[in-house]
Short mmCIF file of N, CA and C in Angstrom, two decimals:
data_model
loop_
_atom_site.label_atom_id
_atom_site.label_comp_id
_atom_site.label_asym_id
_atom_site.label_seq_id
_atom_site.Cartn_x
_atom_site.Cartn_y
_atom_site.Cartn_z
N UNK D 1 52.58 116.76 140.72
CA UNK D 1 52.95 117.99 141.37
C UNK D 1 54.34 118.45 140.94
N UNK D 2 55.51 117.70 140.92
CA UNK D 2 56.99 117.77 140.40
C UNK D 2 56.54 118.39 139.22
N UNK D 3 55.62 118.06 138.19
CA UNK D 3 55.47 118.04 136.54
C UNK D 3 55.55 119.66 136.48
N UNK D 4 54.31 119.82 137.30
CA UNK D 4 53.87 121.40 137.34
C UNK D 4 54.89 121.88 137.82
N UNK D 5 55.49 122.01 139.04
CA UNK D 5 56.26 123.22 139.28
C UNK D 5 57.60 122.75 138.31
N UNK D 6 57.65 121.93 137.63
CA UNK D 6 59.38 122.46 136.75
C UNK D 6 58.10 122.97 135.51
N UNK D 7 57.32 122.76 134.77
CA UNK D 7 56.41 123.62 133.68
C UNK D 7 56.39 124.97 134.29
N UNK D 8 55.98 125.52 135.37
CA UNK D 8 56.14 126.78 136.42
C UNK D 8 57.85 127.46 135.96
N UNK D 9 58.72 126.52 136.49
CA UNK D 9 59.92 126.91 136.65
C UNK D 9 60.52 127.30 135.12
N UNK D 10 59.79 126.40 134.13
CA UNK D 10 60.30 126.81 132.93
C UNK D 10 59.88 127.69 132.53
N UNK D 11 58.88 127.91 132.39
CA UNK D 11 57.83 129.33 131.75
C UNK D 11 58.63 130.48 132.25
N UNK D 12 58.51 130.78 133.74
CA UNK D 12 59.42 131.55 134.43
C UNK D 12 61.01 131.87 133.82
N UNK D 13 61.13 131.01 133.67
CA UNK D 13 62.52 131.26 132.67
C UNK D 13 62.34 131.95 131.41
N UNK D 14 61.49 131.52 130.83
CA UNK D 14 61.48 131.92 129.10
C UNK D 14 61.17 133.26 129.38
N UNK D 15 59.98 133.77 130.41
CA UNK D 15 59.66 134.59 130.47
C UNK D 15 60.80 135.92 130.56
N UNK D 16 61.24 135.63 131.71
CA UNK D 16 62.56 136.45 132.03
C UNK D 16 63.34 136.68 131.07
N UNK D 17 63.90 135.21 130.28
CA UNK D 17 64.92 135.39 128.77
C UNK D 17 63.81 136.53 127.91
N UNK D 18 63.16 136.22 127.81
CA UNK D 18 62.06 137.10 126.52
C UNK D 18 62.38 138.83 127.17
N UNK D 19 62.15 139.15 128.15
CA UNK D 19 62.57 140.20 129.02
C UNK D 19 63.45 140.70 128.55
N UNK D 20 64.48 140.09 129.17
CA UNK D 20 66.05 140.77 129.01
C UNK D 20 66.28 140.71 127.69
N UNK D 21 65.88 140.00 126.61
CA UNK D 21 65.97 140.38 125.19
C UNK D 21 65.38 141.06 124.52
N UNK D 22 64.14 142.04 125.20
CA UNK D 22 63.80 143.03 124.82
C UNK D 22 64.15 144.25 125.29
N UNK D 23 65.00 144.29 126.22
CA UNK D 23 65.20 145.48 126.85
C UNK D 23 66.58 145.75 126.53
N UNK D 24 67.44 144.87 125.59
CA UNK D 24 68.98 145.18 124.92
C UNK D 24 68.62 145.94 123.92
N UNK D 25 67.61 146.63 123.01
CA UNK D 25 67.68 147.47 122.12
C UNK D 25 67.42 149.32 123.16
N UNK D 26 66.46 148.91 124.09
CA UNK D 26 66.23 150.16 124.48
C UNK D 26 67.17 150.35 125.51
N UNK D 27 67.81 149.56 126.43
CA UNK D 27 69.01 149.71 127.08
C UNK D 27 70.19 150.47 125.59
N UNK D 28 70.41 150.81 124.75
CA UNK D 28 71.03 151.03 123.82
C UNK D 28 70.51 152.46 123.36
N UNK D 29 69.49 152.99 123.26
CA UNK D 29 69.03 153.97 123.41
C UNK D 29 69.38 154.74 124.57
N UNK D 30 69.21 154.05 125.77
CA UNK D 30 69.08 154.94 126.88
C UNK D 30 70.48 155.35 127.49
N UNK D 31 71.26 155.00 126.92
CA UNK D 31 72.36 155.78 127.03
C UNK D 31 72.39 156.87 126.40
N UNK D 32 71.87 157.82 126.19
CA UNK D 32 71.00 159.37 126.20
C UNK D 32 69.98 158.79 125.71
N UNK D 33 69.10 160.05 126.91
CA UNK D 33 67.48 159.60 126.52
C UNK D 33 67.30 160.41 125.25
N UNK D 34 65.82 160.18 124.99
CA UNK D 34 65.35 160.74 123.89
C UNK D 34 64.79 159.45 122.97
N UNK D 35 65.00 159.93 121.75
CA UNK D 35 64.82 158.69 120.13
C UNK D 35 66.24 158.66 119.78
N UNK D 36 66.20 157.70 119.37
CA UNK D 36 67.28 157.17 118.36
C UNK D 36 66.78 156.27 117.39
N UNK D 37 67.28 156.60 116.01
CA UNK D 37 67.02 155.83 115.01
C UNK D 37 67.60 154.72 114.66
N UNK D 38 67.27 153.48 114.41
CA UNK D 38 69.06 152.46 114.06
C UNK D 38 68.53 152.05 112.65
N UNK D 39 69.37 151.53 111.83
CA UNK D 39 69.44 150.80 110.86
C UNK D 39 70.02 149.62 110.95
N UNK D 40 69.70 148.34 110.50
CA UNK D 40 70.01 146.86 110.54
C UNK D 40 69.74 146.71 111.35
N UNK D 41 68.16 146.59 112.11
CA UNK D 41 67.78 146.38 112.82
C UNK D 41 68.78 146.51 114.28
N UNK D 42 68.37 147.79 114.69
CA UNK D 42 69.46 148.30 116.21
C UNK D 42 70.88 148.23 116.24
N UNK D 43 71.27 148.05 115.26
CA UNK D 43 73.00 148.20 114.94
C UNK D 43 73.40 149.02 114.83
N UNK D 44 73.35 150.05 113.77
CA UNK D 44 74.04 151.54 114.05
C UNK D 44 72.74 152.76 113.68
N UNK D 45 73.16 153.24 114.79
CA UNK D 45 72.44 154.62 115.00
C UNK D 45 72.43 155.52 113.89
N UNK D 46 71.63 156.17 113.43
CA UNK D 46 71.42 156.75 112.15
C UNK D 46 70.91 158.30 112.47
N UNK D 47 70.40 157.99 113.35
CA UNK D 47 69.66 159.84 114.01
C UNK D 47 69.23 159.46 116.02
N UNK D 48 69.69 160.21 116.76
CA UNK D 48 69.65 160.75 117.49
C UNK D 48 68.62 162.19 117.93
N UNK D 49 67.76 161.55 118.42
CA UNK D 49 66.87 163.61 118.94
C UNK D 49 66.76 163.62 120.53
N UNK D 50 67.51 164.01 121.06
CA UNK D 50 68.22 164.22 122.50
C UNK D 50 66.21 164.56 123.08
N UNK D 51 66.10 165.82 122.83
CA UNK D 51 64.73 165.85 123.00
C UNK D 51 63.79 165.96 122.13
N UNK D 52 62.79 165.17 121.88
CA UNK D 52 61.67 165.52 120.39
C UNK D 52 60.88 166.31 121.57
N UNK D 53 60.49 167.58 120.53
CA UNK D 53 59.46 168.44 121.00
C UNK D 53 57.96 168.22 120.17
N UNK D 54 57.87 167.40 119.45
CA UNK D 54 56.33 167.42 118.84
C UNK D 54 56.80 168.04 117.52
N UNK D 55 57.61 168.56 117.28
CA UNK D 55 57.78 169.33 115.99
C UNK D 55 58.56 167.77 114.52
N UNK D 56 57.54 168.36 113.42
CA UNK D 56 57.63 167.87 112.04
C UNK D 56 59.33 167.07 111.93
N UNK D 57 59.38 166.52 111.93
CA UNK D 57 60.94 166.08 111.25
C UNK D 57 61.29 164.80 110.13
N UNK D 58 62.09 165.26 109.54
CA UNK D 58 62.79 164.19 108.46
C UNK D 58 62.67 163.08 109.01
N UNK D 59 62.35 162.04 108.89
CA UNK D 59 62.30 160.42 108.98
C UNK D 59 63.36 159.71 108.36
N UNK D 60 64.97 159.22 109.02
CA UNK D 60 65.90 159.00 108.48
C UNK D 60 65.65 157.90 107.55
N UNK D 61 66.16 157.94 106.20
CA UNK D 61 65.66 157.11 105.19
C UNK D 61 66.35 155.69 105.13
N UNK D 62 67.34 155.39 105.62
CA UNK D 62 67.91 154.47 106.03
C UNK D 62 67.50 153.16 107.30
N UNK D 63 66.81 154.05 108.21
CA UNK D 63 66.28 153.18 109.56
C UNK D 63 65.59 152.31 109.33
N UNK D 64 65.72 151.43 109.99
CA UNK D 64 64.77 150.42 109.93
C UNK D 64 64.12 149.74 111.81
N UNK D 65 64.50 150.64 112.38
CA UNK D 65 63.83 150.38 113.81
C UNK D 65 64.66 152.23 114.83
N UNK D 66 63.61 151.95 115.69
CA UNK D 66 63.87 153.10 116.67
C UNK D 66 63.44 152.67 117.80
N UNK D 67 64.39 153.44 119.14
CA UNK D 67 63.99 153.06 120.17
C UNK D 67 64.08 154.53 120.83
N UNK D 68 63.08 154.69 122.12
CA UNK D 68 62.95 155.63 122.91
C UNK D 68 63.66 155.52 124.16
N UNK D 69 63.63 156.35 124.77
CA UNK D 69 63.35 156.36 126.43
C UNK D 69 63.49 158.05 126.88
N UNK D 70 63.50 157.97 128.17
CA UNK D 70 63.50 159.26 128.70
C UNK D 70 62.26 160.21 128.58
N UNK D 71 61.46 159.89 129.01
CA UNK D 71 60.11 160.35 128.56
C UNK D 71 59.29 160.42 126.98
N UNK D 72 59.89 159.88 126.55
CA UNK D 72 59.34 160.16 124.97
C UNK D 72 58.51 159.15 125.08
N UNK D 73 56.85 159.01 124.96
CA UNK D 73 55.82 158.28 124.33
C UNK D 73 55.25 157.69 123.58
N UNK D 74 55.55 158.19 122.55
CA UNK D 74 54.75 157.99 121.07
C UNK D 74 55.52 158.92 120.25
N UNK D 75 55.93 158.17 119.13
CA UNK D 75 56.44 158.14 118.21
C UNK D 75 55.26 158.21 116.88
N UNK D 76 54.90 159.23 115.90
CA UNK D 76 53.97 158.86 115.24
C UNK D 76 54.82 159.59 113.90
N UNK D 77 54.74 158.19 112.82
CA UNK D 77 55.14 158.28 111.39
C UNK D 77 54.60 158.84 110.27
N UNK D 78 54.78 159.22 109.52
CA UNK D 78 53.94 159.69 108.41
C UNK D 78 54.57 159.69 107.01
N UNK D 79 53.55 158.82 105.79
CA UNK D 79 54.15 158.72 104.93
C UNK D 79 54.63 160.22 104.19
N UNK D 80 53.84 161.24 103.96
CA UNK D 80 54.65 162.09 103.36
C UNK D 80 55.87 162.43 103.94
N UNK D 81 56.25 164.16 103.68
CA UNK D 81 57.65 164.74 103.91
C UNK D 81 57.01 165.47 104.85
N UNK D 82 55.49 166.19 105.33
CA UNK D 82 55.56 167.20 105.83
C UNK D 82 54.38 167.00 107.06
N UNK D 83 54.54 165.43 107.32
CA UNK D 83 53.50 165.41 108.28
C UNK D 83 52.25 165.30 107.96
N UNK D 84 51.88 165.32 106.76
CA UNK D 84 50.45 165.59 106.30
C UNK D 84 49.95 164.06 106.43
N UNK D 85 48.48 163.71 106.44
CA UNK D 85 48.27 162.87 106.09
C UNK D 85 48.36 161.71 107.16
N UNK D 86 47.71 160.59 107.31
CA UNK D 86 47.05 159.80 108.06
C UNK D 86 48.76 159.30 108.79
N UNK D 87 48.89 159.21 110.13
CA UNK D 87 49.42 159.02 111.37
C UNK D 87 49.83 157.53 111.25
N UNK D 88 50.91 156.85 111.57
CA UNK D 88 51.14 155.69 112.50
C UNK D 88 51.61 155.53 113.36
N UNK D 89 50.85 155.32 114.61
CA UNK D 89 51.82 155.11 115.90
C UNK D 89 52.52 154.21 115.86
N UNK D 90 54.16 154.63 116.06
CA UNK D 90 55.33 153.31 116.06
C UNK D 90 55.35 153.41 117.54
N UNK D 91 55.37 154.02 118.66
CA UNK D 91 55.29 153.36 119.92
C UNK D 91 57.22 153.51 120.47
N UNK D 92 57.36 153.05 121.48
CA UNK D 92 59.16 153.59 121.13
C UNK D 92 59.62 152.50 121.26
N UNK D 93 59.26 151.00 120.30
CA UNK D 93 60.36 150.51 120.51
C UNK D 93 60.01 149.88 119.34
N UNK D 94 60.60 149.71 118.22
CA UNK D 94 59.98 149.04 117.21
C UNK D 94 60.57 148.72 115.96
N UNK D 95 60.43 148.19 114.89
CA UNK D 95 61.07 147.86 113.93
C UNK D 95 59.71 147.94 112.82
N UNK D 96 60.67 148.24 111.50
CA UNK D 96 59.99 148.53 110.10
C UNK D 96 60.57 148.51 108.58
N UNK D 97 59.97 148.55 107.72
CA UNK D 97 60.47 148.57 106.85
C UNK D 97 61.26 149.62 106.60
N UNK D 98 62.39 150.06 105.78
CA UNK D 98 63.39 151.42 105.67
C UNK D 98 62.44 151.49 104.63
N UNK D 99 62.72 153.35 104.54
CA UNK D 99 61.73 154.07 103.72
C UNK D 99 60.28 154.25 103.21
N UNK D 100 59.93 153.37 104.34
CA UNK D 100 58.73 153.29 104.20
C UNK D 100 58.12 155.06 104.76
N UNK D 101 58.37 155.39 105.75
CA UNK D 101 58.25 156.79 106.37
C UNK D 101 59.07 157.61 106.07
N UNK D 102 58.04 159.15 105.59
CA UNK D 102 59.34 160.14 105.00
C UNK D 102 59.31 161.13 106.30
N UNK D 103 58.33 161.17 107.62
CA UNK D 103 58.42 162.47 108.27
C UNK D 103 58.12 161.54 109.57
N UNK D 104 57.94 162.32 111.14
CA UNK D 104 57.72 161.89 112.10
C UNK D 104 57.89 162.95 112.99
N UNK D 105 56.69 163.37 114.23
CA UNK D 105 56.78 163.75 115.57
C UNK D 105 56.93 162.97 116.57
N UNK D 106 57.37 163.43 117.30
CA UNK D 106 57.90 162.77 118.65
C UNK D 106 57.52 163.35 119.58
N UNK D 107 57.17 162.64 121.41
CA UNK D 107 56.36 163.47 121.68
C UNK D 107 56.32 162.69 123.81
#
């Protein structure tokens, strides 16, 4: 019975650590809502869109992760420049290869 509840007590822990270490990139964002772009993985901010309206935009060529908040949903990438062409949902919190995406709505 001891065995289990410290296995309980530990899990519980990791769990929580795993938590709070996912929520230091978008806590970083949400100091204005919207998207923000980072490069080196969440280190410096590269683009800022206070509000995405759904409209076409440049995909900063440098980024290599973005985080949301403030109502923004879905994030969807696209390899060309103009939106054309088959969709990836990045979701708002996420990391990627740089330059892999030349365009993106927000939404």
């Amino acid at each position: 019975m001891r065995k289990r509840i410290v296995r309980i007590a530990v899990s519980l822990a990791a769990v929580a650590g795993a938590t709070a270490a996912m929520a230091l990139p978008a806590h970083a964002a949400s100091a204005g809502a919207g998207l923000t772009f980072y490069q080196g993985t969440f280190a410096t901010p590269v683009l800022h869109v206070a509000e995405p309206d759904g409209a076409c935009t440049a995909f900063p060529a440098s980024a290599d992760s973005l985080a949301a908040a403030g109502g923004v949903e879905q994030v969807l990438a696209f390899r060309s420049a103009d939106c054309a062409g088959a969709a990836v949902g990045l979701g708002t919190l996420r990391t990627f290869p740089a330059g892999e995406y030349h365009s993106f709505r927000a939404f």
